[in-house]
Coordinates of C-alpha atoms and ligand atoms in Angstrom, one line a residue:
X30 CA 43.1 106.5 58.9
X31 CA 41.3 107.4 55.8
X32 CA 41.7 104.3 53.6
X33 CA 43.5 106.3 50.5
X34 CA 46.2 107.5 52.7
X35 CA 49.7 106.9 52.1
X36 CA 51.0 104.3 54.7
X37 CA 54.8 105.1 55.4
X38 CA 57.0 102.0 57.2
X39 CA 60.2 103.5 57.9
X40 CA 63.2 101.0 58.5
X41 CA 66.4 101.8 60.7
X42 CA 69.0 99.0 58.8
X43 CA 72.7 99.1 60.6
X44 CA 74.4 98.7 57.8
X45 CA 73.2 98.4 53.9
X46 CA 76.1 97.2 51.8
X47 CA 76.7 93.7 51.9
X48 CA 74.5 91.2 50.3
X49 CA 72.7 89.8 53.2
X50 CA 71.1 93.4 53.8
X51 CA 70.9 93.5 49.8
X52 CA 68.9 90.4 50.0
X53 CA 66.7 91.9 53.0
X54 CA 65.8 94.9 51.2
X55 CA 64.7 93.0 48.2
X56 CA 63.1 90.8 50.0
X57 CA 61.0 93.5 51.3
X58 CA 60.0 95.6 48.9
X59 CA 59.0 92.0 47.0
X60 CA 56.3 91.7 49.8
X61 CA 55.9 95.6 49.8
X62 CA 54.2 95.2 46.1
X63 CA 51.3 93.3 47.3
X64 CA 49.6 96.2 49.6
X65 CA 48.2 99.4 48.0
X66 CA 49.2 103.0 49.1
X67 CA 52.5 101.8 51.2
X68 CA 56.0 103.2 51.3
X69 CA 59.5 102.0 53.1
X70 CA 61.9 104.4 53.5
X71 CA 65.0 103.0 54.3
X72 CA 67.7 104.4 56.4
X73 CA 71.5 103.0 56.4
X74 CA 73.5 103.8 59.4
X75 CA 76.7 102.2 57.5
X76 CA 77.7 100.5 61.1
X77 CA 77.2 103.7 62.6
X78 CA 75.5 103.8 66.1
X79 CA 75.2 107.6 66.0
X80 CA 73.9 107.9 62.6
X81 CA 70.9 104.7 63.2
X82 CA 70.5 107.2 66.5
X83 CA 69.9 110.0 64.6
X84 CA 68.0 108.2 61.3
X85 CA 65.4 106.9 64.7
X86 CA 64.8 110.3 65.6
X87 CA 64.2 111.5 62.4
X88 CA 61.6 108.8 61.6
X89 CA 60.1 109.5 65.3
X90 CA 59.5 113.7 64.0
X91 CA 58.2 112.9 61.0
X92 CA 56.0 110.4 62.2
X93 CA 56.1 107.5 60.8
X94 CA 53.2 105.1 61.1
X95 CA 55.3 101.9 61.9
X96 CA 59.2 101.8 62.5
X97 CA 61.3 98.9 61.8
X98 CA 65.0 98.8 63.4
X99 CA 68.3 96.2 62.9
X100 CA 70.3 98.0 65.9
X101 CA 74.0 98.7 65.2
X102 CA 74.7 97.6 68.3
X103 CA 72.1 97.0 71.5
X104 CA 73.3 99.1 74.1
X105 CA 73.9 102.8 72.2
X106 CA 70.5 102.1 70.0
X107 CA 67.6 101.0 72.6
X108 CA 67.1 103.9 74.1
X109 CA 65.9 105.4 71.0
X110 CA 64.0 102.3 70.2
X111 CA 62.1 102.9 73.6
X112 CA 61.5 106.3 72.6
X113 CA 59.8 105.5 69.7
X114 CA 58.1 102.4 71.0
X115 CA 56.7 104.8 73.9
X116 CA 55.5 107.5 71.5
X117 CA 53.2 105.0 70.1
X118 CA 55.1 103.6 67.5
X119 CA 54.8 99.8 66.6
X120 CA 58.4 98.7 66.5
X121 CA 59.4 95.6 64.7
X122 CA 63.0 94.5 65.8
X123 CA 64.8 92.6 63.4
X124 CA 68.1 90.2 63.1
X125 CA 70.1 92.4 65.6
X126 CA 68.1 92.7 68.9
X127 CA 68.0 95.7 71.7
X128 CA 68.5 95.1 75.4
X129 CA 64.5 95.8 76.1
X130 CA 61.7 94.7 76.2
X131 CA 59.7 97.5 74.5
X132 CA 58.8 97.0 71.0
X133 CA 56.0 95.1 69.3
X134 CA 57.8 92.3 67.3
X135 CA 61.1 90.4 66.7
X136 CA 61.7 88.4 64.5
X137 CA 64.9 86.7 63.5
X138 CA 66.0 83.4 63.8
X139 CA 67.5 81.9 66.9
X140 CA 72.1 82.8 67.0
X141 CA 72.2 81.0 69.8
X142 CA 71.2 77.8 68.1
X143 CA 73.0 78.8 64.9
X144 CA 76.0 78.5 67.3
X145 CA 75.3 75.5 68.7
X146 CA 74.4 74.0 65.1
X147 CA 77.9 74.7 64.4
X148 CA 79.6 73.5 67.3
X149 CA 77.5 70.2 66.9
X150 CA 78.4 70.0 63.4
X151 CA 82.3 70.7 63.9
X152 CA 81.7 67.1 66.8
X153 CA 80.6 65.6 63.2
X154 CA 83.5 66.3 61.6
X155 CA 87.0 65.9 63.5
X156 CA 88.2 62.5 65.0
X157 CA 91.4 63.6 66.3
X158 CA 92.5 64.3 69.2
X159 CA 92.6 68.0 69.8
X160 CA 90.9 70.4 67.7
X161 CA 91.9 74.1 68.0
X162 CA 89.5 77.0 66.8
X163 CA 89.8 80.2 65.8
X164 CA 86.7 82.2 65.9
X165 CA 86.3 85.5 63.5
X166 CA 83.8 87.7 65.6
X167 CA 81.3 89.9 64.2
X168 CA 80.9 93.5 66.0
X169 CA 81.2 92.5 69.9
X170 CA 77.9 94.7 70.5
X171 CA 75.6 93.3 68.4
X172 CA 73.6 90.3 69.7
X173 CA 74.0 87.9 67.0
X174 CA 77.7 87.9 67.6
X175 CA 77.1 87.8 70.9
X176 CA 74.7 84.6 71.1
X177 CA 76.5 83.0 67.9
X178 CA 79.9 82.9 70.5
X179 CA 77.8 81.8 73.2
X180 CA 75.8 79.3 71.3
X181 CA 78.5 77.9 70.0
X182 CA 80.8 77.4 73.3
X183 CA 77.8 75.8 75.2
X184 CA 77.7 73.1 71.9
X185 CA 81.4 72.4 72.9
X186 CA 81.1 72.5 76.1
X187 CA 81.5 68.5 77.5
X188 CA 84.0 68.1 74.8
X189 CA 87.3 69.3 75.9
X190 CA 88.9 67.9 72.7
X191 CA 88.3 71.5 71.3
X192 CA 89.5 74.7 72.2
X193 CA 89.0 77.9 71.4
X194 CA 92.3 79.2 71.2
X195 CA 92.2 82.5 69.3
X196 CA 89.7 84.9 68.4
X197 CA 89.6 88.1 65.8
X198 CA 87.2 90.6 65.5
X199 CA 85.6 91.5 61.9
X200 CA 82.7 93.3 62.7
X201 CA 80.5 91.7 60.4
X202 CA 82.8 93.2 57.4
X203 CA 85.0 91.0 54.7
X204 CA 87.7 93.8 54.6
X205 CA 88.3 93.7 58.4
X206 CA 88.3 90.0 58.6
X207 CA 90.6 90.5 55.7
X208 CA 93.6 91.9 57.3
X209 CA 92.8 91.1 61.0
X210 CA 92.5 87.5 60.5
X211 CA 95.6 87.7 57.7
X212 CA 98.0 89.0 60.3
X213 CA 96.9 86.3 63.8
X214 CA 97.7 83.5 61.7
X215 CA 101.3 83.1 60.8
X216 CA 101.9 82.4 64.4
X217 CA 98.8 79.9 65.3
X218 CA 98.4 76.5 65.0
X219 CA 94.3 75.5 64.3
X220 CA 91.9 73.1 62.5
X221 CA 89.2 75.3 62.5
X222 CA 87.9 78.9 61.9
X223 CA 84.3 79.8 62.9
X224 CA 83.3 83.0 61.2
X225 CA 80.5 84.5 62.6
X226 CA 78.7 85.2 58.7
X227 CA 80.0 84.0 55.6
X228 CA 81.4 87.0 53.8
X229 CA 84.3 86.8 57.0
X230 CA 84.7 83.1 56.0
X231 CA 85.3 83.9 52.9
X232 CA 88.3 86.6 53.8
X233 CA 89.6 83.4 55.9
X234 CA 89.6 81.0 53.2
X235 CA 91.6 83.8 50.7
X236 CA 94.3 84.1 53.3
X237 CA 94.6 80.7 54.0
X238 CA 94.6 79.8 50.4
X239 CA 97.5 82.6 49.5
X240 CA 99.2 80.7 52.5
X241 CA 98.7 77.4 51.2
X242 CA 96.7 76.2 54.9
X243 CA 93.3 75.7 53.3
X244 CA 93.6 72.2 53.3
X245 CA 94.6 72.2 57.0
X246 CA 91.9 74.1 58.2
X247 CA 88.2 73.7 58.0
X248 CA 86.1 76.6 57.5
X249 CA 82.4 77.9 58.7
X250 CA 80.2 80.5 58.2
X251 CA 76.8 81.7 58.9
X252 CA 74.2 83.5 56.6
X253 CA 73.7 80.6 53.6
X254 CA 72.3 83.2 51.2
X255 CA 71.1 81.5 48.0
X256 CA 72.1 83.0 44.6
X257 CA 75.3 84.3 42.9
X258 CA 77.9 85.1 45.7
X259 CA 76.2 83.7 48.6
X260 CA 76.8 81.4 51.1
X261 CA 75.0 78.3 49.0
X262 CA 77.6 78.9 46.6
X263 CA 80.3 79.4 48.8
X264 CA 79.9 75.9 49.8
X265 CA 79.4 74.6 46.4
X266 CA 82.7 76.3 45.5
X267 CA 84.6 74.6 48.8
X268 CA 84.8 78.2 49.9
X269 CA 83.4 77.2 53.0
X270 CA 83.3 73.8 54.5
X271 CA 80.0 74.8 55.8
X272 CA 77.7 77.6 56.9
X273 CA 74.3 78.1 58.5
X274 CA 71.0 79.5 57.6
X275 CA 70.2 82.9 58.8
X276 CA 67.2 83.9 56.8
X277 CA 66.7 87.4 56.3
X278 CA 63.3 87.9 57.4
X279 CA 62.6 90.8 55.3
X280 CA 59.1 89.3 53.6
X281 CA 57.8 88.3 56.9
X282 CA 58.4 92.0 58.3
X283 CA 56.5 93.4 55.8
X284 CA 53.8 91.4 56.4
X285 CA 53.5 91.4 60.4
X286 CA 54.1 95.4 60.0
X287 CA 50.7 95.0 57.3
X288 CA 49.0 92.6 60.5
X289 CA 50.0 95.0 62.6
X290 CA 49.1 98.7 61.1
X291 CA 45.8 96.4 60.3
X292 CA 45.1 96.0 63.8
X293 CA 45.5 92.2 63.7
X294 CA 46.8 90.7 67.0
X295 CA 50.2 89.6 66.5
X296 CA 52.8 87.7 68.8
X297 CA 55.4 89.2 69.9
X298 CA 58.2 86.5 69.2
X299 CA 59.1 85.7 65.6
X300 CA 61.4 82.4 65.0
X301 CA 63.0 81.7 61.7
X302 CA 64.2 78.8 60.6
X303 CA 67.8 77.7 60.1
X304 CA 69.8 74.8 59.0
X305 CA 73.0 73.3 59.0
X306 CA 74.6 73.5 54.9
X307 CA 76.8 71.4 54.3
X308 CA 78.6 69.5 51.3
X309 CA 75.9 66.5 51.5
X310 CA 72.8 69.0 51.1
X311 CA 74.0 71.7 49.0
X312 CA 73.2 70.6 45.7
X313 CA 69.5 70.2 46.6
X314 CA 69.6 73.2 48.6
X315 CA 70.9 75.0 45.6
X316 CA 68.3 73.5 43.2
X317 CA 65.7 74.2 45.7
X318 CA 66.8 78.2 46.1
X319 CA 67.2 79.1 42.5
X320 CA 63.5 77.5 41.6
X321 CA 62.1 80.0 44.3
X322 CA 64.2 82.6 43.1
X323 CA 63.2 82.5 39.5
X324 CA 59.5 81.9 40.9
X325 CA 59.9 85.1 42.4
X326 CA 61.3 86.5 39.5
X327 CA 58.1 85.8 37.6
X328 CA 56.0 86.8 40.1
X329 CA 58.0 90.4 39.5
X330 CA 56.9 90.2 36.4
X331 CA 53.5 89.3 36.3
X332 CA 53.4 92.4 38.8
X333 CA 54.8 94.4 36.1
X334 CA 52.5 93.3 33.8
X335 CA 49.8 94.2 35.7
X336 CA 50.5 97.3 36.5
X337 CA 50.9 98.6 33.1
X338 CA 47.8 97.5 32.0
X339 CA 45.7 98.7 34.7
X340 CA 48.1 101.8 33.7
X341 CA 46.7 101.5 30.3
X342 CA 43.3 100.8 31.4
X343 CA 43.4 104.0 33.6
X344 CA 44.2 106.3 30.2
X345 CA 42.3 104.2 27.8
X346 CA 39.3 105.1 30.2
X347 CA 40.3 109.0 30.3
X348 CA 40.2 108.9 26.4
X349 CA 36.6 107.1 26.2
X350 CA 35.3 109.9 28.9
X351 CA 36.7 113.1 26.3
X352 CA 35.5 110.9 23.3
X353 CA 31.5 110.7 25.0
X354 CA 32.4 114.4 26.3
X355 CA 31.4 112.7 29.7
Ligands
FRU402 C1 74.9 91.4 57.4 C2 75.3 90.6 58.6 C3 75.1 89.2 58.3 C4 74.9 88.6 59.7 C5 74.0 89.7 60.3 C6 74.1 89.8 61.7 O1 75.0 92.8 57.6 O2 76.6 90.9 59.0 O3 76.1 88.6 57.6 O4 74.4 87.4 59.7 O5 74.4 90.9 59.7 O6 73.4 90.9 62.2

């Protein structure tokens, strides 16, 4: 590749509206500004497996030089990802994996321990003597839903003082939580709702508020975003009565999909790190979160900055070349 060429990243996202995908795309095109001559296009299937199918596709024709994917769901999606993986592609996988094996890189943190974190956290926190739970799912075929449930079952597992007595499906989406979750509850009796991300904890602390249950009922979630309506906050606010890390991993695609376009060997397995959030660490999480994110601010800026002046630089230079006449 001829070093002035245009590198183009193309990125298949599930879904684009909801902050934690917000957060990702920011968090890419942050990284994005440190490499010359590179583009991400980005792609929203809005939950659609058909439409990521057909957004893969299009980024296979047009030949991309690196394709980065967070399947809909695994089952509909990977054959697409093997496609492109096959045509010689590098794939990154993130968050949401695919049921194969062929792609370059994941990278996401671990659901299954996300579950378990919260499973281990809800022991922590109840000393009576049953414990009923209600868990809010995210879309049943997406793999983070998938471990999160599994993950957190095996954490309860020797203790049959819990029970999982009801679960609700809210795809990942506030809305659905919203009204599924609003109409199960009248009729059940539980201590606990375990919402696979935040923004469905969220929807189940509203209703249980409007029903005056809140302070009945413990609530988790999982995403922990930092800054004005995220998960941090949320557990600041007693919206949640806790909620997991799930980092977004956006930065750190950017720069394995630099590594790997590079030619840098890379490994295939990316871990993220998560922890449990929780009234006794917020504050400092909080303080810690909004330093980086004005840090990052001023790095924006300072980027700004630069570029004008080398913008500047650039014409100042054009005018001393007509003033010499060359
Ligand atoms: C955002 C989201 C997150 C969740 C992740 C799982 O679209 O629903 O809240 O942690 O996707 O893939």
């Amino acid at each position: 590749q001829n070093a002035d060429e245009e590198i183009v990243i193309g990125f298949s996202q599930c879904t684009g509206n909801d902050l934690w995908r917000k957060t990702m795309h920011d968090d890419m095109l942050r990284e994005l500004s440190f490499y010359d001559n590179t583009r991400l296009i980005i792609k929203d299937a809005e939950d659609d497996n058909s439409r990521q199918i057909q957004h893969i596709q299009e980024f296979i024709n047009t030949g991309v030089d690196l394709l980065i994917v967070s399947p809909n769901e695994a089952e509909p999606v990977t054959p697409y990802i093997e496609q492109a993986y096959s045509s010689g592609i590098p794939v990154i996988v993130i968050d949401r994996k695919s049921s194969s094996n062929l792609y370059t890189a994941y990278i996401g943190a671990d659901n299954f321990e996300i579950g378990k974190a919260a499973a281990e956290f809800a022991l922590t926190s109840f000393d009576q003597d049953t414990v009923k739970v209600l868990e809010i799912w995210g879309l049943r075929g997406s793999t983070p839903a998938i471990e999160r449930h599994k993950g957190f079952n095996a954490g309860l597992a020797n203790h049959d003082v819990f029970e999982i007595v009801a679960s609700v499906n809210g795809e990942w989406q506030y809305e659905k939580a919203l009204t599924r979750f609003g109409s199960a509850i009248d009729t059940l009796d539980i201590d606990l709702v375990f919402a696979h991300n935040d923004q469905m904890g969220k929807a189940a602390h509203e209703v249980l508020l409007n029903k005056k249950r809140r302070k009945d009922i413990q609530v988790y979630g999982v995403d922990g975003l930092p800054g004005s309506g995220g998960g941090l906050e949320m557990v600041m606010n007693g919206v949640l009565d806790a909620t997991f890390l799930y980092p977004t991993g956006g930065n750190e695609a950017i720069r394995l999909a630099v590594d790997i376009l590079q030619g840098r060997p890379v490994t295939k397995e990316h871990r993220l790190i998560t922890t449990a959030i929780h009234e006794g660490n917020v504050r400092t999480l909080k303080l810690q979160s909004e330093k980086i994110l004005s840090q990052q601010q001023s790095i924006m800026r300072q980027q700004k900055l630069i570029a004008d002046q080398n913008s500047l630089y650039k014409s100042q230079r054009i005018i001393l070349y007509l003033v010499s006449g060359g």
